[in-house]
């Protein structure tokens, strides 16, 4: 057993990361809710995206926390993230709890960057300027841009991902739709969302 989850709320994470001197963004389903401005569904965890190059700063910020890395990724196995250890690809998923007996509350995701560009760990051809990677909520909480979050969700869509797509599709402007469609075509060229992302014709 990996232990139970009681995810933090975005405002809790904002308090934890208040002194961060590196970019970070609420990701996952909570990012979709921050974009939509309303609650959509229950959440089993809470994701925070940071750039891999900032991992030492994250490790210092959470020095008092109990941190474990999924190694190998996606296999249901965790091991401690040792102080001073530099995580290399493909390691990118870190589970965080305040003490070893506390429930897990934050899931850190490490993503790639080159200079001023965010680079998808799924395909290096998919990029975006880092200053376009996120938005900020009305209460000042940074979150992943909905088109980027939907790109992550497109790989293997579940019912909750369809809910998230429906919630924010009307909020995506033409450039965001075009970027998302282009990114999905790289990883899933037959994805059903592509038809929904076509520009609306005006006659």
XYZ file of N, CA and C in Angstrom:
609
model
N 0.840 -1.202 0.000
C 0.000 0.000 0.000
C 0.874 1.251 0.000
N 0.517 2.186 -0.852
C 1.278 3.423 -0.951
C 0.797 4.482 0.033
N -0.325 4.225 0.709
C -0.852 5.204 1.653
C -2.008 5.981 1.064
N -2.776 6.607 1.941
C -3.982 7.285 1.485
C -3.689 8.719 1.075
N -4.602 9.256 0.272
C -4.525 10.641 -0.196
C -5.589 11.499 0.473
N -5.195 12.648 0.941
C -6.114 13.720 1.318
C -5.548 14.974 0.658
N -5.928 15.232 -0.586
C -5.258 16.310 -1.324
C -5.478 17.678 -0.712
N -4.414 18.487 -0.768
C -4.538 19.889 -0.399
C -5.479 20.591 -1.371
N -5.967 21.739 -0.968
C -6.707 22.609 -1.869
C -5.710 23.561 -2.539
N -6.055 24.132 -3.685
C -5.128 25.065 -4.333
C -4.660 26.185 -3.417
N -5.551 26.693 -2.566
C -5.146 27.779 -1.673
C -4.128 27.295 -0.634
N -4.217 26.009 -0.233
C -3.224 25.449 0.682
C -1.855 25.390 0.006
N -1.856 24.960 -1.257
C -0.604 24.877 -2.006
C -0.009 26.267 -2.185
N -0.855 27.247 -2.467
C -0.361 28.614 -2.632
C 0.340 29.097 -1.371
N -0.173 28.716 -0.216
C 0.477 29.100 1.036
C 1.829 28.408 1.188
N 1.891 27.117 0.817
C 3.148 26.376 0.897
C 4.189 26.973 -0.039
N 3.754 27.364 -1.236
C 4.676 27.847 -2.270
C 4.800 29.381 -2.274
N 4.309 30.033 -1.252
C 4.316 31.498 -1.226
C 5.717 32.075 -1.345
N 6.711 31.387 -0.808
C 8.089 31.887 -0.843
C 8.890 31.332 -2.012
N 8.237 30.625 -2.924
C 8.949 30.022 -4.058
C 9.512 31.105 -4.968
N 10.786 30.973 -5.337
C 11.392 31.918 -6.267
C 11.619 31.234 -7.629
N 10.664 30.396 -8.000
C 10.675 29.685 -9.271
C 9.219 29.547 -9.724
N 8.987 29.349 -11.009
C 7.601 29.215 -11.471
C 6.995 27.867 -11.071
N 5.741 27.886 -10.756
C 4.990 26.664 -10.456
C 3.539 26.894 -10.836
N 2.826 25.800 -11.093
C 1.443 25.909 -11.522
C 0.625 24.760 -10.948
N -0.560 25.058 -10.441
C -1.533 24.010 -10.150
C -1.870 23.319 -11.468
N -1.873 21.993 -11.450
C -2.166 21.236 -12.662
C -3.303 20.251 -12.386
N -3.594 19.388 -13.363
C -4.644 18.389 -13.190
C -6.037 18.993 -13.185
N -6.940 18.262 -12.557
C -8.336 18.693 -12.534
C -8.560 20.020 -11.837
N -7.745 20.308 -10.827
C -7.898 21.595 -10.143
C -7.548 22.759 -11.065
N -6.610 22.556 -12.004
C -6.290 23.618 -12.965
C -7.490 23.917 -13.855
N -8.203 22.874 -14.225
C -9.408 23.059 -15.038
C -10.455 23.838 -14.251
N -10.614 23.512 -12.972
C -11.591 24.227 -12.153
C -11.205 25.684 -11.955
N -9.920 25.955 -11.788
C -9.495 27.348 -11.653
C -9.760 28.117 -12.939
N -9.595 27.462 -14.083
C -9.902 28.118 -15.358
C -11.398 28.354 -15.510
N -12.198 27.365 -15.105
C -13.643 27.459 -15.246
C -14.274 28.359 -14.193
N -13.575 28.555 -13.078
C -14.106 29.387 -12.009
C -15.181 28.722 -11.179
N -15.197 27.379 -11.192
C -16.214 26.661 -10.408
C -15.749 25.223 -10.175
N -16.316 24.608 -9.147
C -16.006 23.211 -8.871
C -16.751 22.324 -9.862
N -16.070 21.272 -10.316
C -16.651 20.381 -11.314
C -16.879 18.970 -10.797
N -15.989 18.491 -9.922
C -16.044 17.084 -9.507
C -15.104 16.868 -8.327
N -15.213 15.709 -7.653
C -14.261 15.392 -6.582
C -12.868 15.114 -7.168
N -11.844 15.235 -6.320
C -10.470 15.014 -6.751
C -9.767 14.043 -5.814
N -9.067 13.081 -6.410
C -8.325 12.119 -5.603
C -6.941 12.578 -5.230
N -6.426 13.590 -5.957
C -5.103 14.117 -5.649
C -5.041 15.572 -6.101
N -3.890 16.189 -5.912
C -3.673 17.549 -6.397
C -2.275 17.612 -7.010
N -2.224 18.030 -8.273
C -0.965 18.085 -9.009
C -0.398 19.497 -9.021
N 0.919 19.587 -8.916
C 1.642 20.841 -9.081
C 2.759 20.603 -10.093
N 2.784 21.400 -11.130
C 3.810 21.285 -12.159
C 4.942 22.269 -11.879
N 6.167 21.777 -11.946
C 7.354 22.626 -11.857
C 8.312 22.177 -12.955
N 9.250 23.021 -13.295
C 10.231 22.675 -14.309
C 11.358 21.851 -13.684
N 11.794 20.844 -14.416
C 12.842 19.959 -13.889
C 14.074 20.753 -13.449
N 14.393 21.810 -14.188
C 15.598 22.567 -13.850
C 15.493 23.269 -12.504
N 14.290 23.369 -11.962
C 14.078 24.017 -10.655
C 13.922 23.014 -9.525
N 14.209 21.740 -9.786
C 13.908 20.713 -8.780
C 14.677 20.905 -7.475
N 15.920 21.420 -7.532
C 16.664 21.632 -6.288
C 15.993 22.708 -5.433
N 15.427 23.720 -6.086
C 14.717 24.767 -5.362
C 13.448 24.220 -4.724
N 12.766 23.332 -5.442
C 11.560 22.694 -4.894
C 11.943 21.830 -3.698
N 13.023 21.076 -3.854
C 13.470 20.180 -2.770
C 13.803 20.988 -1.517
N 14.424 22.143 -1.695
C 14.742 22.995 -0.548
C 13.475 23.566 0.083
N 12.529 23.974 -0.760
C 11.285 24.545 -0.246
C 10.525 23.535 0.603
N 10.574 22.271 0.192
C 9.843 21.209 0.890
C 10.789 20.344 1.721
N 11.841 20.961 2.237
C 12.871 20.205 2.957
C 12.324 19.465 4.168
N 11.275 19.987 4.784
C 10.718 19.354 5.983
C 9.646 18.322 5.652
N 9.331 18.153 4.375
C 8.289 17.218 3.956
C 8.873 15.821 3.719
N 7.977 14.838 3.643
C 8.344 13.472 3.278
C 8.059 13.314 1.783
N 9.110 13.155 0.982
C 8.986 13.173 -0.476
C 9.423 11.835 -1.056
N 8.601 11.289 -1.930
C 8.917 10.020 -2.584
C 8.723 10.156 -4.083
N 9.601 9.526 -4.844
C 9.529 9.575 -6.296
C 9.018 8.239 -6.822
N 8.160 8.301 -7.831
C 7.677 7.095 -8.497
C 8.799 6.557 -9.393
N 9.335 5.410 -9.024
C 10.483 4.856 -9.738
C 10.370 3.339 -9.778
N 10.129 2.797 -10.994
C 9.936 3.483 -12.280
C 8.552 4.122 -12.359
N 8.387 5.128 -13.229
C 7.096 5.820 -13.319
C 5.966 4.871 -13.724
N 4.805 5.098 -13.098
C 3.603 4.389 -13.497
C 3.522 2.933 -13.089
N 4.434 2.470 -12.235
C 4.447 1.059 -11.843
C 3.964 0.829 -10.412
N 3.468 1.877 -9.765
C 2.958 1.719 -8.411
C 4.039 1.516 -7.368
N 5.237 2.012 -7.633
C 6.341 1.872 -6.684
C 6.909 3.248 -6.352
N 7.161 3.475 -5.073
C 7.734 4.735 -4.609
C 9.023 4.458 -3.852
N 9.927 5.413 -3.900
C 11.136 5.377 -3.067
C 11.433 6.794 -2.604
N 12.140 6.961 -1.499
C 12.434 8.313 -1.010
C 13.233 9.124 -2.037
N 12.891 10.409 -2.133
C 13.695 11.354 -2.920
C 14.748 11.897 -1.962
N 15.958 11.445 -2.136
C 17.027 11.768 -1.199
C 17.463 13.224 -1.341
N 17.768 13.902 -0.254
C 18.285 15.273 -0.345
C 19.531 15.318 -1.225
N 19.554 16.282 -2.130
C 20.690 16.427 -3.034
C 20.616 15.575 -4.281
N 19.669 14.631 -4.337
C 19.545 13.773 -5.518
C 18.920 14.552 -6.673
N 19.535 14.492 -7.839
C 19.001 15.125 -9.041
C 18.234 14.066 -9.833
N 16.946 14.295 -10.015
C 16.106 13.335 -10.733
C 16.244 13.558 -12.235
N 16.595 12.503 -12.933
C 16.751 12.554 -14.378
C 15.551 11.890 -15.052
N 15.260 12.273 -16.314
C 14.206 11.577 -17.048
C 14.521 10.074 -17.096
N 13.505 9.219 -17.030
C 12.079 9.547 -17.119
C 11.409 9.854 -15.777
N 12.170 9.943 -14.686
C 11.556 10.209 -13.383
C 10.961 11.614 -13.384
N 9.684 11.711 -13.023
C 9.022 13.024 -13.082
C 7.907 13.171 -12.058
N 7.577 12.110 -11.328
C 6.381 12.075 -10.493
C 6.804 11.932 -9.032
N 6.485 12.931 -8.197
C 6.910 12.950 -6.794
C 5.690 13.108 -5.900
N 5.542 12.196 -4.961
C 4.445 12.260 -3.996
C 4.950 12.947 -2.728
N 4.111 13.835 -2.187
C 4.546 14.680 -1.071
C 3.538 14.619 0.075
N 4.058 14.473 1.281
C 3.225 14.551 2.481
C 4.028 15.247 3.561
N 3.330 15.839 4.503
C 3.998 16.685 5.483
C 4.850 15.898 6.471
N 4.439 14.676 6.796
C 5.225 13.792 7.664
C 5.062 12.364 7.150
N 5.908 11.435 7.588
C 5.768 10.048 7.124
C 4.468 9.370 7.535
N 3.761 9.919 8.515
C 2.497 9.307 8.928
C 1.285 10.093 8.427
N 1.531 11.205 7.756
C 0.434 12.010 7.207
C -0.016 11.421 5.871
N -1.242 11.742 5.436
C -1.653 11.321 4.102
C -0.911 12.112 3.030
N -0.801 11.547 1.838
C -0.242 12.287 0.713
C -1.142 13.469 0.399
N -0.546 14.619 0.068
C -1.374 15.800 -0.154
C -1.042 16.566 -1.431
N 0.177 16.388 -1.973
C 0.561 17.070 -3.204
C 1.321 16.093 -4.096
N 1.014 16.107 -5.373
C 1.771 15.328 -6.349
C 2.531 16.300 -7.246
N 3.858 16.292 -7.132
C 4.703 17.161 -7.953
C 5.004 16.484 -9.282
N 4.894 17.247 -10.361
C 5.226 16.750 -11.690
C 6.361 17.604 -12.255
N 7.457 16.962 -12.655
C 8.587 17.666 -13.250
C 8.443 17.675 -14.767
N 8.563 18.840 -15.370
C 8.476 18.937 -16.818
C 9.725 19.606 -17.372
N 9.910 19.452 -18.665
C 11.157 19.864 -19.291
C 11.083 21.311 -19.802
N 12.247 21.911 -19.987
C 12.334 23.260 -20.539
C 13.678 23.421 -21.234
N 13.665 24.243 -22.269
C 14.899 24.652 -22.944
C 14.843 26.166 -23.104
N 15.713 26.860 -22.379
C 15.689 28.314 -22.444
C 14.351 28.852 -21.975
N 13.677 29.599 -22.843
C 12.377 30.181 -22.501
C 11.222 29.316 -22.964
N 11.506 28.082 -23.413
C 10.477 27.211 -23.951
C 10.174 26.044 -23.015
N 8.889 25.818 -22.769
C 8.465 24.556 -22.167
C 8.485 23.492 -23.242
N 8.951 22.302 -22.887
C 9.057 21.194 -23.835
C 8.323 19.998 -23.256
N 7.371 19.470 -24.001
C 6.610 18.327 -23.514
C 7.515 17.123 -23.318
N 7.368 16.439 -22.190
C 8.148 15.235 -21.976
C 7.627 14.077 -22.824
N 6.436 14.233 -23.406
C 5.890 13.176 -24.258
C 6.421 13.252 -25.680
N 6.701 14.459 -26.134
C 7.250 14.631 -27.477
C 7.905 16.005 -27.527
N 9.203 16.035 -27.762
C 9.949 17.295 -27.717
C 9.543 18.265 -28.813
N 8.771 17.788 -29.799
C 8.293 18.687 -30.846
C 7.186 19.604 -30.333
N 6.580 19.252 -29.214
C 5.478 20.029 -28.647
C 6.051 21.008 -27.637
N 5.921 22.293 -27.950
C 6.552 23.332 -27.143
C 5.609 24.519 -26.966
N 5.994 25.359 -26.022
C 5.236 26.574 -25.764
C 6.132 27.515 -24.963
N 6.098 28.811 -25.250
C 6.849 29.728 -24.386
C 6.407 29.574 -22.928
N 7.367 29.547 -22.023
C 7.028 29.336 -20.616
C 6.066 30.406 -20.113
N 6.177 31.630 -20.633
C 5.278 32.683 -20.158
C 3.848 32.508 -20.669
N 3.618 31.511 -21.525
C 2.261 31.188 -21.966
C 1.756 29.874 -21.365
N 2.562 29.291 -20.509
C 2.226 27.971 -19.978
C 1.116 28.029 -18.940
N 0.972 29.165 -18.272
C 0.008 29.237 -17.188
C -0.850 30.475 -17.204
N -1.789 30.483 -16.290
C -2.661 31.618 -16.034
C -2.624 31.880 -14.520
N -3.308 32.912 -14.096
C -3.406 33.211 -12.665
C -4.861 33.413 -12.308
N -5.310 32.776 -11.236
C -6.707 32.888 -10.818
C -6.976 34.268 -10.235
N -8.242 34.554 -10.019
C -8.619 35.842 -9.438
C -8.025 36.039 -8.051
N -7.718 34.943 -7.372
C -7.130 35.038 -6.033
C -5.612 34.917 -6.062
N -5.015 34.966 -7.283
C -3.568 34.988 -7.396
C -2.879 33.642 -7.430
N -3.628 32.562 -7.682
C -3.040 31.223 -7.713
C -2.652 30.868 -9.151
N -1.384 30.547 -9.418
C -0.998 30.161 -10.774
C -1.494 28.758 -11.110
N -1.975 28.588 -12.328
C -2.444 27.270 -12.755
C -2.102 27.062 -14.226
N -2.014 25.794 -14.600
C -1.640 25.441 -15.953
C -2.736 25.873 -16.924
N -2.320 26.463 -18.050
C -3.292 26.886 -19.063
C -4.168 25.702 -19.463
N -5.477 25.930 -19.640
C -6.368 24.797 -19.903
C -6.004 24.015 -21.150
N -5.487 24.690 -22.189
C -5.130 23.936 -23.389
C -3.968 22.981 -23.125
N -3.041 23.384 -22.250
C -1.922 22.506 -21.916
C -2.405 21.345 -21.059
N -3.280 21.634 -20.091
C -3.807 20.557 -19.259
C -4.623 19.572 -20.077
N -5.413 20.048 -21.030
C -6.181 19.143 -21.879
C -5.266 18.297 -22.761
N -4.137 18.855 -23.181
C -3.171 18.053 -23.929
C -2.724 16.856 -23.095
N -2.426 17.076 -21.811
C -2.039 15.963 -20.952
C -3.161 14.932 -20.834
N -4.391 15.418 -20.771
C -5.523 14.527 -20.578
C -5.909 13.758 -21.845
N -5.432 14.229 -22.992
C -5.855 13.624 -24.259
C -5.244 12.251 -24.509
N -4.164 11.930 -23.825
C -3.462 10.678 -24.123
C -4.348 9.465 -23.881
N -5.072 9.451 -22.777
C -5.953 8.324 -22.445
C -7.150 8.892 -21.689
N -8.128 9.376 -22.435
C -9.220 10.113 -21.808
C -10.145 9.190 -21.026
N -10.535 9.685 -19.860
C -11.499 9.021 -18.993
C -12.726 9.916 -18.874
N -13.729 9.428 -18.170
C -14.964 10.205 -18.041
C -14.688 11.578 -17.431
N -13.823 11.629 -16.431
C -13.536 12.917 -15.785
C -12.816 13.859 -16.743
N -12.028 13.313 -17.668
C -11.346 14.162 -18.644
C -12.343 14.752 -19.643
N -13.357 13.968 -19.994
C -14.403 14.494 -20.872
C -15.162 15.624 -20.173
N -15.411 15.450 -18.875
C -16.056 16.504 -18.093
C -15.220 17.777 -18.119
N -13.922 17.620 -17.937
C -13.029 18.779 -17.936
C -12.986 19.450 -19.309
N -12.956 18.643 -20.363
C -12.926 19.182 -21.727
C -14.180 20.007 -22.010
N -15.328 19.472 -21.659
C -16.591 20.182 -21.895
C -16.637 21.492 -21.110
N -16.036 21.486 -19.916
C -16.116 22.668 -19.054
C -15.318 23.838 -19.601
N -14.154 23.557 -20.201
C -13.288 24.667 -20.611
C -13.224 24.886 -22.116
N -13.803 23.988 -22.907
C -13.775 24.201 -24.358
C -14.313 25.579 -24.747
N -15.439 26.032 -24.184
C -15.946 27.362 -24.571
C -15.012 28.512 -24.178
N -14.072 28.247 -23.274
C -13.171 29.299 -22.802
C -11.907 29.414 -23.655
N -11.674 28.467 -24.544
C -10.453 28.469 -25.348
C -10.623 29.379 -26.555
N -9.695 30.341 -26.678
C -9.743 31.208 -27.858
C -9.123 30.480 -29.057
N -9.131 31.121 -30.196
C -8.667 30.468 -31.428
C -7.213 30.021 -31.338
N -6.279 30.850 -30.840
C -4.899 30.369 -30.727
C -4.756 29.164 -29.795
N -5.492 29.160 -28.687
C -5.414 28.039 -27.755
C -5.954 26.767 -28.393
N -7.059 26.881 -29.113
C -7.622 25.714 -29.803
C -6.657 25.193 -30.862
N -6.052 26.111 -31.597
C -5.126 25.697 -32.656
C -3.909 24.989 -32.063
N -3.382 25.538 -30.964
C -2.226 24.894 -30.331
C -2.594 23.508 -29.830
N -3.735 23.389 -29.148
C -4.150 22.105 -28.600
C -4.390 21.087 -29.713
N -5.041 21.502 -30.779
C -5.288 20.588 -31.897
C -3.966 20.114 -32.490
N -3.031 21.029 -32.667
C -1.740 20.646 -33.225
C -0.986 19.692 -32.323
N -1.050 19.922 -31.018
C -0.353 19.052 -30.072
C -0.992 17.663 -30.029
N -2.325 17.602 -30.030
C -3.000 16.309 -29.989
C -2.712 15.509 -31.253
N -2.637 16.172 -32.392
C -2.356 15.459 -33.648
C -1.021 14.735 -33.604
N -0.083 15.264 -32.820
C 1.232 14.628 -32.711
C 1.139 13.320 -31.931
N 0.363 13.307 -30.851
C 0.334 12.126 -29.972
C -0.854 11.205 -30.231
N -1.926 11.747 -30.803
C -3.145 10.948 -31.021
C -3.896 11.507 -32.222
N -3.402 11.251 -33.440
C -3.974 11.889 -34.636
C -5.443 11.578 -34.905
N -5.972 10.516 -34.319
C -7.387 10.205 -34.533
C -8.271 10.568 -33.359
N -7.790 11.430 -32.477
C -8.520 11.725 -31.240
C -9.849 12.431 -31.543
N -10.937 12.007 -30.864
C -12.243 12.627 -31.121
C -12.331 14.101 -30.749
N -11.455 14.585 -29.889
C -11.498 16.009 -29.545
C -11.123 16.894 -30.722
N -10.396 16.362 -31.682
C -9.908 17.203 -32.780
C -11.053 17.830 -33.561
N -12.102 17.075 -33.764
C -13.251 17.627 -34.501
C -13.880 18.776 -33.734
N -13.923 18.656 -32.409
C -14.534 19.695 -31.578
C -13.679 20.956 -31.535
N -12.405 20.818 -31.842
C -11.484 21.954 -31.776
C -11.390 22.726 -33.083
N -12.119 22.278 -34.106
C -12.088 22.994 -35.369
C -12.624 24.405 -35.196
N -12.069 25.372 -35.925
C -12.577 26.747 -35.822
C -14.068 26.811 -36.148
N -14.765 27.631 -35.412
C -16.204 27.802 -35.658
C -16.386 28.654 -36.894
N -17.104 28.123 -37.884
C -17.326 28.884 -39.108
C -18.408 29.950 -38.884
N -18.200 31.087 -39.463
C -19.148 32.188 -39.317
C -19.665 32.567 -40.703
N -20.958 32.419 -40.887
C -21.568 32.722 -42.187
C -22.585 33.828 -42.044
